[in-house]
Amino acid sequence: MTKDVVALTERMPDPWTVLAGLLSGGPDKLVNAAAERAVVQLCDEQGRPLVSIEAPLLVQVEGEAERLLGATAPPVPFWWTEARATTGVEDAARLAGTFAARLAALAGGSAWPREPGRSLGVVRTEGVAVAPEPAAAQPAVDVLTDRVAVVIQDRPVVAMTAWLSDAFRAAAEAELGLQIVTPPGTTLSPAVRDGLSGWPSRWVVQDERDGYYDGLTGAVLRWQSGLFAPVEALDATPEDPRTPVAAAFRDVAATGERQLAVTFRAVHPADERLVLGDALEAVWRELAGGPPAGWGTAEPANLPWSPARLTDVAYARAPEPSWFVVVGGPQRPGVATVRVRRTKAGVEEEVTLAFGYGADEEPPLDALTRTAEVLATRHHLQSMLVQLRRARRDLAVPPWFEGPGVPVAFVLGAEEVRAMPGDRARNTPLAQRPLPLGPKSRPALYYPLPGDPSDLAGWADFELLMRHLKGA
């Protein structure tokens, strides 16, 4: 299993501190720079990497170390430095641990994971065997075939780190799937789950009873023909190609925790007054009582919330699309991903957001109408879907069945309502008529839907509404 180690330090590791860490393998180890010099690698005598070390990241958002590592970090701001050991080399894992321990000792802080008796001494790695190219060329990839790139992760939460984001990008450019392999106790961040939506990308969970299974669908998997793929059930037929579902995916006790999921798309005029993130902040204030805590281009989210700075980054990347992660504070767990791209219609902002609630907490469903009206009248809303689902309060994605969300409401923006022929948008087959939002001459429409997570009839109503609006 791959070994990731993180140093959480009060002070930025200066060049001498980093040098002391790099000497953990002794003075004869080679040092190489990769990823446009954002990654430093300790290499063997042949120049193959043993440990890849990312540039230190200044984290100014409280709670990110707790959310992603289950670790206690120094008070914000603190520095986050990751080291990743090459797969299958035991001494490489010790080398990464010693590097992080030296940084923590010299820059003040701690190394994750905490391991008693971790030595600061030189780690001898003579005669080790390192994976050849091309697997070693990408720091986050452990196995590379002509069909998929495989990443092995052993951490409490697999997050969309800069390394993993690069692996997703590299796999997409090579027209490969990305498969993430984890032990049973690992969860995914919502950002990583959303990135695994296309076949043959998947989350592969190790399991004592079934070997491997898909953490998002439960399908039992085997390594075959260069990738992890579902196993056919014994009674499968060409007409009914069934796949067995892992017992660990089904054996789940209800906790009473819930999530309120909001997905919306806004299309803004492409002018100099545009500020991206304002729409997301408006939703956050209405549903959580305050603005987001922080944002970033990867996890951990390291920057204090600022729509202006987010807009600057998206503008600098244009016309290429941009992706951001936005997080809330520990009091009200919230995670959002924001995709921004330029289209013929303007600047499209697509947001996927979720808030978590405990068994004794009620989601603010009474605030949804007001939230929709704010988006429709001030932020060029195109459409919005709100769902309520039985899922973890901390928003981490577990490797077992949590059940689908049930639609609570759907909103159609004013321009989309106006483009509908006749009075189709208002006269729907639903029992409840839509609620107009905004000016009477150009209203958006709010469609209430059943929101009980125990009643999947909400999806039937939603599908009926979609078919009606499309004229089917």
Coordinates of C-alpha atoms in Angstrom, one line a residue:
M1 CA 0.0 0.0 0.0
T2 CA 1.3 3.5 -0.9
K3 CA 2.4 5.7 1.9
D4 CA 1.5 9.4 2.0
V5 CA 2.9 11.5 4.8
V6 CA 2.1 15.1 5.6
A7 CA 4.0 17.6 7.7
L8 CA 1.8 20.2 9.4
T9 CA 4.1 23.0 10.5
E10 CA 3.8 26.4 12.2
R11 CA 6.5 28.0 10.0
M12 CA 7.2 27.7 6.3
P13 CA 9.9 25.0 5.8
D14 CA 12.9 27.2 4.6
P15 CA 15.5 25.9 2.2
W16 CA 17.8 24.6 5.1
T17 CA 14.9 22.8 6.7
V18 CA 13.9 21.2 3.4
L19 CA 17.6 20.2 2.8
A20 CA 17.8 18.6 6.2
G21 CA 14.7 16.6 5.2
L22 CA 16.1 15.7 1.9
L23 CA 19.2 14.3 3.6
S24 CA 17.0 11.6 5.3
G25 CA 18.3 9.1 2.8
G26 CA 21.9 10.1 3.2
P27 CA 24.1 12.4 1.2
D28 CA 24.3 10.0 -1.8
K29 CA 20.7 10.2 -2.8
L30 CA 19.9 12.1 -6.0
V31 CA 17.5 15.0 -6.0
N32 CA 15.3 15.7 -9.0
A33 CA 12.6 18.3 -9.8
A34 CA 9.3 17.5 -11.6
A35 CA 5.9 19.0 -12.4
E36 CA 7.5 22.3 -13.4
R37 CA 9.7 22.3 -10.3
A38 CA 6.6 22.1 -8.0
V39 CA 7.7 18.6 -6.9
V40 CA 11.1 17.5 -5.5
Q41 CA 12.0 13.8 -5.7
L42 CA 14.5 11.8 -3.8
C43 CA 15.9 9.2 -6.3
D44 CA 18.0 6.1 -6.3
E45 CA 21.3 5.7 -8.1
Q46 CA 19.5 5.3 -11.4
G47 CA 17.5 8.5 -11.0
R48 CA 14.2 6.7 -10.3
P49 CA 12.1 8.4 -7.6
L50 CA 11.8 6.9 -4.0
V51 CA 9.9 9.8 -2.5
S52 CA 8.1 12.7 -4.2
I53 CA 7.7 15.9 -2.2
E54 CA 5.3 18.7 -3.0
A55 CA 5.9 22.3 -2.5
P56 CA 4.7 23.5 0.9
L57 CA 1.1 24.9 0.9
L58 CA 0.0 27.7 3.2
V59 CA -3.4 26.8 4.7
Q60 CA -5.5 29.7 6.0
V61 CA -8.8 27.8 6.4
E62 CA -9.6 26.3 9.8
G63 CA -10.7 22.6 10.0
E64 CA -9.1 21.3 6.8
A65 CA -6.5 19.1 8.5
E66 CA -9.3 17.7 10.7
R67 CA -11.6 17.1 7.7
L68 CA -9.1 15.4 5.4
L69 CA -6.6 13.8 7.8
G70 CA -8.4 13.5 11.2
A71 CA -5.3 15.4 12.5
T72 CA -4.9 18.4 14.8
A73 CA -3.0 21.1 13.0
P74 CA -1.3 24.2 14.3
P75 CA -3.5 27.3 14.5
V76 CA -4.1 28.8 11.1
P77 CA -2.2 29.8 9.1
F78 CA -0.1 26.7 8.9
W79 CA 2.0 25.0 6.3
W80 CA 1.0 21.6 4.7
T81 CA 3.8 19.7 3.0
E82 CA 3.1 16.3 1.4
A83 CA 5.5 13.4 0.8
R84 CA 4.5 10.4 -1.2
A85 CA 6.6 7.2 -1.1
T86 CA 6.9 5.0 -4.2
T87 CA 4.7 1.9 -4.1
G88 CA 6.1 -1.4 -3.0
V89 CA 9.4 -0.1 -1.5
E90 CA 9.3 -0.4 2.3
D91 CA 12.3 1.8 2.8
A92 CA 10.8 4.5 0.7
A93 CA 7.8 4.7 3.2
R94 CA 10.3 5.1 6.0
L95 CA 12.2 7.7 4.1
A96 CA 9.0 9.7 3.6
G97 CA 8.2 9.4 7.3
T98 CA 11.7 10.6 8.3
F99 CA 11.5 13.6 5.9
A100 CA 8.1 14.7 7.4
A101 CA 9.3 14.1 11.0
R102 CA 12.4 16.3 10.3
L103 CA 10.3 19.1 8.8
A104 CA 8.0 19.0 11.8
A105 CA 10.9 19.0 14.3
L106 CA 12.6 21.9 12.6
A107 CA 9.6 24.1 11.6
G108 CA 7.4 23.4 14.6
G109 CA 4.4 21.1 14.3
S110 CA 3.6 17.5 13.7
A111 CA 3.7 14.8 11.1
W112 CA 0.7 12.8 9.9
P113 CA 0.2 9.9 10.5
R114 CA 1.5 9.9 14.0
E115 CA 3.8 6.9 14.5
P116 CA 5.5 6.3 17.9
G117 CA 9.2 5.9 17.7
R118 CA 9.6 7.5 14.2
S119 CA 13.3 8.1 13.8
L120 CA 15.0 11.2 12.5
G121 CA 18.0 9.3 11.5
V122 CA 19.2 8.4 8.0
V123 CA 17.2 5.7 6.2
R124 CA 19.4 3.3 4.3
T125 CA 18.0 2.3 0.9
E126 CA 20.8 0.6 -0.8
G127 CA 19.7 -2.1 -3.3
V128 CA 16.0 -1.2 -3.4
A129 CA 13.9 -1.9 -6.5
V130 CA 11.9 1.0 -7.9
A131 CA 9.1 0.9 -10.5
P132 CA 10.4 1.7 -13.9
E133 CA 8.9 4.3 -16.3
P134 CA 6.2 5.2 -17.1
A135 CA 4.5 4.4 -13.8
A136 CA 7.1 6.4 -11.8
A137 CA 6.8 9.4 -14.2
Q138 CA 3.6 10.6 -12.6
P139 CA 4.0 10.9 -8.8
A140 CA 0.4 10.0 -8.0
V141 CA 0.1 6.9 -10.3
D142 CA 1.1 3.5 -9.0
V143 CA 0.2 1.2 -11.9
L144 CA -0.3 2.2 -15.5
T145 CA -1.8 0.0 -18.2
D146 CA -3.1 0.7 -21.7
R147 CA -6.6 1.1 -20.2
V148 CA -6.3 2.8 -16.8
A149 CA -4.0 4.6 -14.4
V150 CA -4.3 3.1 -10.8
V151 CA -3.7 5.2 -7.7
I152 CA -3.3 3.4 -4.3
Q153 CA -4.3 5.6 -1.4
D154 CA -4.0 4.8 2.3
R155 CA -5.4 7.9 4.1
P156 CA -8.7 8.5 6.0
V157 CA -10.1 10.7 3.2
V158 CA -9.0 10.6 -0.4
A159 CA -9.1 14.2 -1.3
M160 CA -8.7 16.1 -4.6
T161 CA -5.1 17.0 -3.8
A162 CA -2.9 18.7 -6.4
W163 CA -1.3 15.4 -7.1
L164 CA -4.5 13.5 -7.6
S165 CA -5.9 16.4 -9.7
D166 CA -2.8 16.1 -12.0
A167 CA -3.4 12.3 -12.2
F168 CA -7.0 12.9 -13.3
R169 CA -5.9 15.4 -15.9
A170 CA -3.1 13.2 -17.2
A171 CA -5.4 10.1 -17.5
A172 CA -8.0 12.2 -19.3
E173 CA -5.4 13.5 -21.8
A174 CA -4.2 9.9 -22.4
E175 CA -7.8 8.8 -22.8
L176 CA -7.4 6.4 -19.8
G177 CA -9.7 5.8 -16.8
L178 CA -8.5 6.5 -13.3
Q179 CA -9.0 3.8 -10.6
I180 CA -8.4 4.6 -6.9
V181 CA -7.7 1.6 -4.6
T182 CA -8.1 2.1 -0.9
P183 CA -8.4 0.0 2.3
P184 CA -11.9 -0.5 3.8
G185 CA -11.9 2.4 6.3
T186 CA -11.2 5.1 3.7
T187 CA -13.8 7.6 2.5
L188 CA -13.8 10.0 -0.5
S189 CA -14.2 13.7 -0.5
P190 CA -17.3 14.8 -2.6
A191 CA -14.8 16.4 -5.1
V192 CA -13.2 13.0 -5.8
R193 CA -16.5 11.2 -6.0
D194 CA -17.6 13.6 -8.7
G195 CA -14.4 13.0 -10.6
L196 CA -15.0 9.2 -10.9
S197 CA -18.3 9.5 -12.8
G198 CA -17.0 8.2 -16.2
W199 CA -16.2 4.5 -17.0
P200 CA -13.8 2.9 -16.5
S201 CA -12.8 5.2 -13.6
R202 CA -13.9 3.8 -10.3
W203 CA -13.3 3.6 -6.6
V204 CA -11.8 0.1 -5.7
V205 CA -12.2 -0.9 -2.0
Q206 CA -10.2 -3.9 -0.6
D207 CA -12.5 -6.3 1.3
E208 CA -11.8 -9.4 3.4
R209 CA -14.9 -11.2 2.2
D210 CA -15.2 -10.3 -1.5
G211 CA -11.7 -9.3 -2.4
Y212 CA -12.4 -6.0 -4.1
Y213 CA -15.6 -4.0 -4.8
D214 CA -16.7 -0.7 -6.2
G215 CA -17.2 1.8 -3.3
L216 CA -19.9 3.7 -5.2
T217 CA -22.0 0.9 -6.6
G218 CA -21.1 -2.2 -4.5
A219 CA -20.2 -4.3 -7.5
V220 CA -17.7 -7.0 -6.8
L221 CA -14.5 -6.4 -8.8
R222 CA -11.5 -8.4 -10.1
W223 CA -8.3 -7.4 -11.8
Q224 CA -8.8 -8.5 -15.4
S225 CA -7.5 -7.4 -18.8
G226 CA -5.6 -4.5 -17.3
L227 CA -8.2 -2.9 -15.1
F228 CA -10.6 -3.6 -12.2
A229 CA -13.9 -4.7 -13.7
P230 CA -17.1 -6.2 -12.3
V231 CA -17.5 -9.9 -11.8
E232 CA -20.4 -11.7 -13.4
A233 CA -22.9 -13.5 -11.1
L234 CA -23.1 -17.2 -11.4
D235 CA -26.7 -17.0 -12.7
A236 CA -25.9 -14.1 -15.2
T237 CA -27.1 -14.4 -18.8
P238 CA -26.4 -12.3 -21.9
E239 CA -29.9 -10.9 -21.4
D240 CA -29.4 -10.3 -17.7
P241 CA -25.7 -9.7 -17.0
R242 CA -25.9 -9.5 -13.2
T243 CA -23.0 -8.5 -11.0
P244 CA -22.9 -9.6 -7.3
V245 CA -22.9 -6.8 -4.7
A246 CA -20.4 -6.9 -1.8
A247 CA -21.8 -7.7 1.6
A248 CA -19.9 -4.8 3.1
F249 CA -21.7 -2.4 0.8
R250 CA -25.1 -3.6 2.0
D251 CA -24.5 -4.0 5.7
V252 CA -25.1 -0.5 7.0
A253 CA -26.9 0.8 10.0
A254 CA -29.0 4.0 9.8
T255 CA -27.7 7.0 11.7
G256 CA -30.4 9.6 11.1
E257 CA -27.8 11.9 9.5
R258 CA -28.8 13.8 6.3
Q259 CA -27.5 16.0 3.6
L260 CA -29.1 18.8 1.7
A261 CA -27.6 18.9 -1.9
V262 CA -28.0 21.9 -4.2
T263 CA -26.9 21.9 -7.8
F264 CA -27.4 25.0 -9.9
R265 CA -26.1 26.5 -13.1
A266 CA -25.9 30.3 -13.8
V267 CA -25.0 31.9 -17.1
H268 CA -23.5 35.4 -16.7
P269 CA -22.8 38.1 -19.2
A270 CA -19.1 38.1 -20.0
D271 CA -18.3 41.7 -18.9
E272 CA -15.8 43.3 -16.6
R273 CA -18.3 43.6 -13.7
L274 CA -18.7 39.9 -13.4
V275 CA -17.7 38.4 -9.9
L276 CA -17.8 34.7 -9.8
G277 CA -18.7 33.0 -6.5
D278 CA -21.2 35.6 -5.5
A279 CA -24.1 33.3 -6.4
L280 CA -22.6 30.5 -4.3
E281 CA -22.0 32.9 -1.4
A282 CA -25.7 34.0 -1.6
V283 CA -26.8 30.3 -1.3
W284 CA -24.4 29.7 1.6
R285 CA -25.7 32.7 3.5
E286 CA -29.3 31.7 3.0
L287 CA -28.9 28.1 4.0
A288 CA -26.0 28.2 6.5
G289 CA -26.3 31.7 8.0
G290 CA -22.9 33.0 6.7
P291 CA -20.4 32.9 3.9
P292 CA -18.1 30.0 3.1
A293 CA -14.9 29.6 5.1
G294 CA -12.4 29.0 2.3
W295 CA -11.6 27.9 -1.3
G296 CA -8.8 26.6 -3.4
T297 CA -7.9 25.0 -6.7
A298 CA -7.3 21.6 -4.9
E299 CA -7.8 20.1 -1.5
P300 CA -7.0 21.2 1.2
A301 CA -8.9 24.4 0.5
N302 CA -6.2 26.8 1.6
L303 CA -7.4 30.4 0.9
P304 CA -9.9 32.5 2.9
W305 CA -13.2 32.9 1.0
S306 CA -12.9 35.7 -1.6
P307 CA -15.1 35.8 -4.7
A308 CA -12.8 38.5 -6.1
R309 CA -9.7 36.4 -5.9
L310 CA -11.6 33.4 -7.3
T311 CA -12.7 35.5 -10.2
D312 CA -9.1 36.6 -10.8
V313 CA -7.9 33.0 -11.1
A314 CA -10.7 32.1 -13.5
Y315 CA -10.0 35.2 -15.6
A316 CA -6.3 34.4 -15.8
R317 CA -7.0 30.8 -17.0
A318 CA -9.6 31.8 -19.6
P319 CA -10.5 30.6 -22.1
E320 CA -9.5 27.4 -20.4
P321 CA -12.1 26.1 -17.9
S322 CA -11.5 26.4 -14.1
W323 CA -12.4 24.2 -11.2
F324 CA -12.5 25.2 -7.5
V325 CA -13.4 23.6 -4.2
V326 CA -15.2 25.7 -1.5
V327 CA -15.6 24.6 2.1
G328 CA -17.5 25.7 5.2
G329 CA -16.5 25.9 8.8
P330 CA -16.7 23.0 11.4
Q331 CA -20.0 24.2 12.8
R332 CA -21.9 23.6 9.6
P333 CA -20.1 21.1 7.3
G334 CA -20.4 22.3 3.7
V335 CA -18.4 21.4 0.5
A336 CA -19.0 22.7 -3.0
T337 CA -17.3 22.3 -6.3
V338 CA -17.4 25.1 -8.9
R339 CA -16.8 24.7 -12.6
V340 CA -16.4 27.8 -14.7
R341 CA -16.2 27.8 -18.5
R342 CA -16.7 30.3 -21.3
T343 CA -19.5 29.5 -23.7
K344 CA -21.3 31.3 -26.6
A345 CA -24.0 32.4 -24.1
G346 CA -21.5 33.9 -21.7
V347 CA -19.7 32.6 -18.6
E348 CA -21.2 29.5 -17.2
E349 CA -20.9 28.7 -13.5
E350 CA -21.9 25.2 -12.5
V351 CA -22.1 24.6 -8.7
T352 CA -22.6 21.3 -6.8
L353 CA -23.0 22.0 -3.0
A354 CA -23.9 19.9 0.0
F355 CA -24.5 20.7 3.7
G356 CA -24.5 18.0 6.4
Y357 CA -27.0 17.7 9.3
G358 CA -27.0 15.4 12.4
A359 CA -30.0 13.3 13.5
D360 CA -31.1 16.2 15.8
E361 CA -30.7 18.9 13.2
E362 CA -33.3 20.1 10.7
P363 CA -32.2 21.2 7.1
P364 CA -33.6 24.7 6.4
L365 CA -36.2 23.7 3.8
D366 CA -38.2 26.8 4.5
A367 CA -35.3 28.9 3.2
L368 CA -35.3 27.2 -0.3
T369 CA -37.8 29.5 -1.9
R370 CA -36.0 32.6 -0.8
T371 CA -32.7 31.1 -1.9
A372 CA -34.1 30.4 -5.3
E373 CA -35.5 33.9 -5.7
V374 CA -32.1 35.4 -4.8
L375 CA -30.4 33.3 -7.5
A376 CA -33.2 34.0 -10.1
T377 CA -33.3 37.8 -9.6
R378 CA -29.7 38.6 -8.9
H379 CA -27.4 35.9 -10.3
H380 CA -28.7 34.9 -13.8
L381 CA -30.0 31.5 -12.7
Q382 CA -30.6 28.9 -15.4
S383 CA -31.7 26.0 -13.3
M384 CA -31.5 24.6 -9.8
L385 CA -32.2 21.1 -8.3
V386 CA -32.4 20.6 -4.5
Q387 CA -32.3 17.1 -3.0
L388 CA -32.5 15.6 0.5
R389 CA -30.7 12.4 1.2
R390 CA -29.7 10.1 4.1
A391 CA -26.0 10.5 4.3
R392 CA -23.1 11.4 6.6
R393 CA -23.1 14.8 8.3
D394 CA -19.4 15.2 7.7
L395 CA -20.0 14.9 3.9
A396 CA -17.3 12.2 3.4
V397 CA -18.4 9.5 0.9
P398 CA -18.3 6.0 2.6
P399 CA -17.8 2.7 0.8
W400 CA -21.4 1.6 1.4
F401 CA -24.9 2.3 0.3
E402 CA -26.4 5.5 1.5
G403 CA -29.3 5.7 -0.9
P404 CA -30.2 8.3 -3.5
G405 CA -31.3 11.8 -2.8
V406 CA -35.0 12.7 -3.2
P407 CA -35.8 15.9 -5.1
V408 CA -37.2 18.7 -2.9
A409 CA -37.5 21.4 -5.5
F410 CA -36.6 22.3 -9.0
V411 CA -36.2 25.9 -10.3
L412 CA -36.3 27.1 -13.9
G413 CA -34.7 30.5 -14.6
A414 CA -36.6 33.4 -16.1
E415 CA -34.9 33.1 -19.6
E416 CA -35.7 29.4 -19.8
V417 CA -39.3 30.0 -18.8
R418 CA -39.6 32.7 -21.4
A419 CA -38.2 30.4 -24.1
M420 CA -40.8 27.7 -23.4
P421 CA -43.5 27.5 -26.0
G422 CA -47.0 28.6 -24.9
D423 CA -47.7 28.2 -21.2
R424 CA -45.9 24.8 -20.9
A425 CA -43.7 25.9 -18.0
R426 CA -46.7 26.9 -15.8
N427 CA -49.2 24.2 -16.7
T428 CA -47.5 21.0 -15.5
P429 CA -48.9 17.6 -14.6
L430 CA -47.8 18.0 -11.0
A431 CA -50.4 18.4 -8.3
Q432 CA -48.8 21.6 -7.0
R433 CA -48.6 24.6 -9.4
P434 CA -45.1 26.2 -9.7
L435 CA -44.5 29.3 -7.6
P436 CA -43.4 32.4 -9.7
L437 CA -40.2 34.2 -8.5
G438 CA -39.2 37.7 -9.4
P439 CA -40.9 40.2 -11.7
K440 CA -44.3 39.2 -12.9
S441 CA -43.4 40.1 -16.5
R442 CA -40.3 37.7 -16.5
P443 CA -40.7 35.3 -13.6
A444 CA -38.6 32.3 -12.8
L445 CA -40.6 29.2 -11.6
Y446 CA -40.1 27.2 -8.4
Y447 CA -41.5 23.6 -8.6
P448 CA -42.1 22.0 -5.1
L449 CA -41.4 18.3 -5.1
P450 CA -41.8 15.6 -2.4
G451 CA -38.7 15.7 -0.1
D452 CA -39.1 12.6 2.1
P453 CA -35.9 10.5 1.7
S454 CA -38.0 7.4 2.5
D455 CA -40.3 8.0 -0.5
L456 CA -38.6 7.6 -3.9
A457 CA -41.8 8.8 -5.6
G458 CA -40.1 12.2 -5.7
W459 CA -38.0 11.0 -8.5
A460 CA -41.1 9.9 -10.5
D461 CA -42.5 13.4 -10.1
F462 CA -39.2 14.9 -11.1
E463 CA -38.9 12.8 -14.2
L464 CA -42.5 13.5 -15.1
L465 CA -41.8 17.2 -14.8
M466 CA -38.6 17.0 -17.0
R467 CA -40.4 15.1 -19.7
H468 CA -43.2 17.7 -19.7
L469 CA -40.8 20.7 -19.9
K470 CA -38.9 19.0 -22.8
G471 CA -42.2 18.5 -24.6
A472 CA -41.9 14.7 -24.5

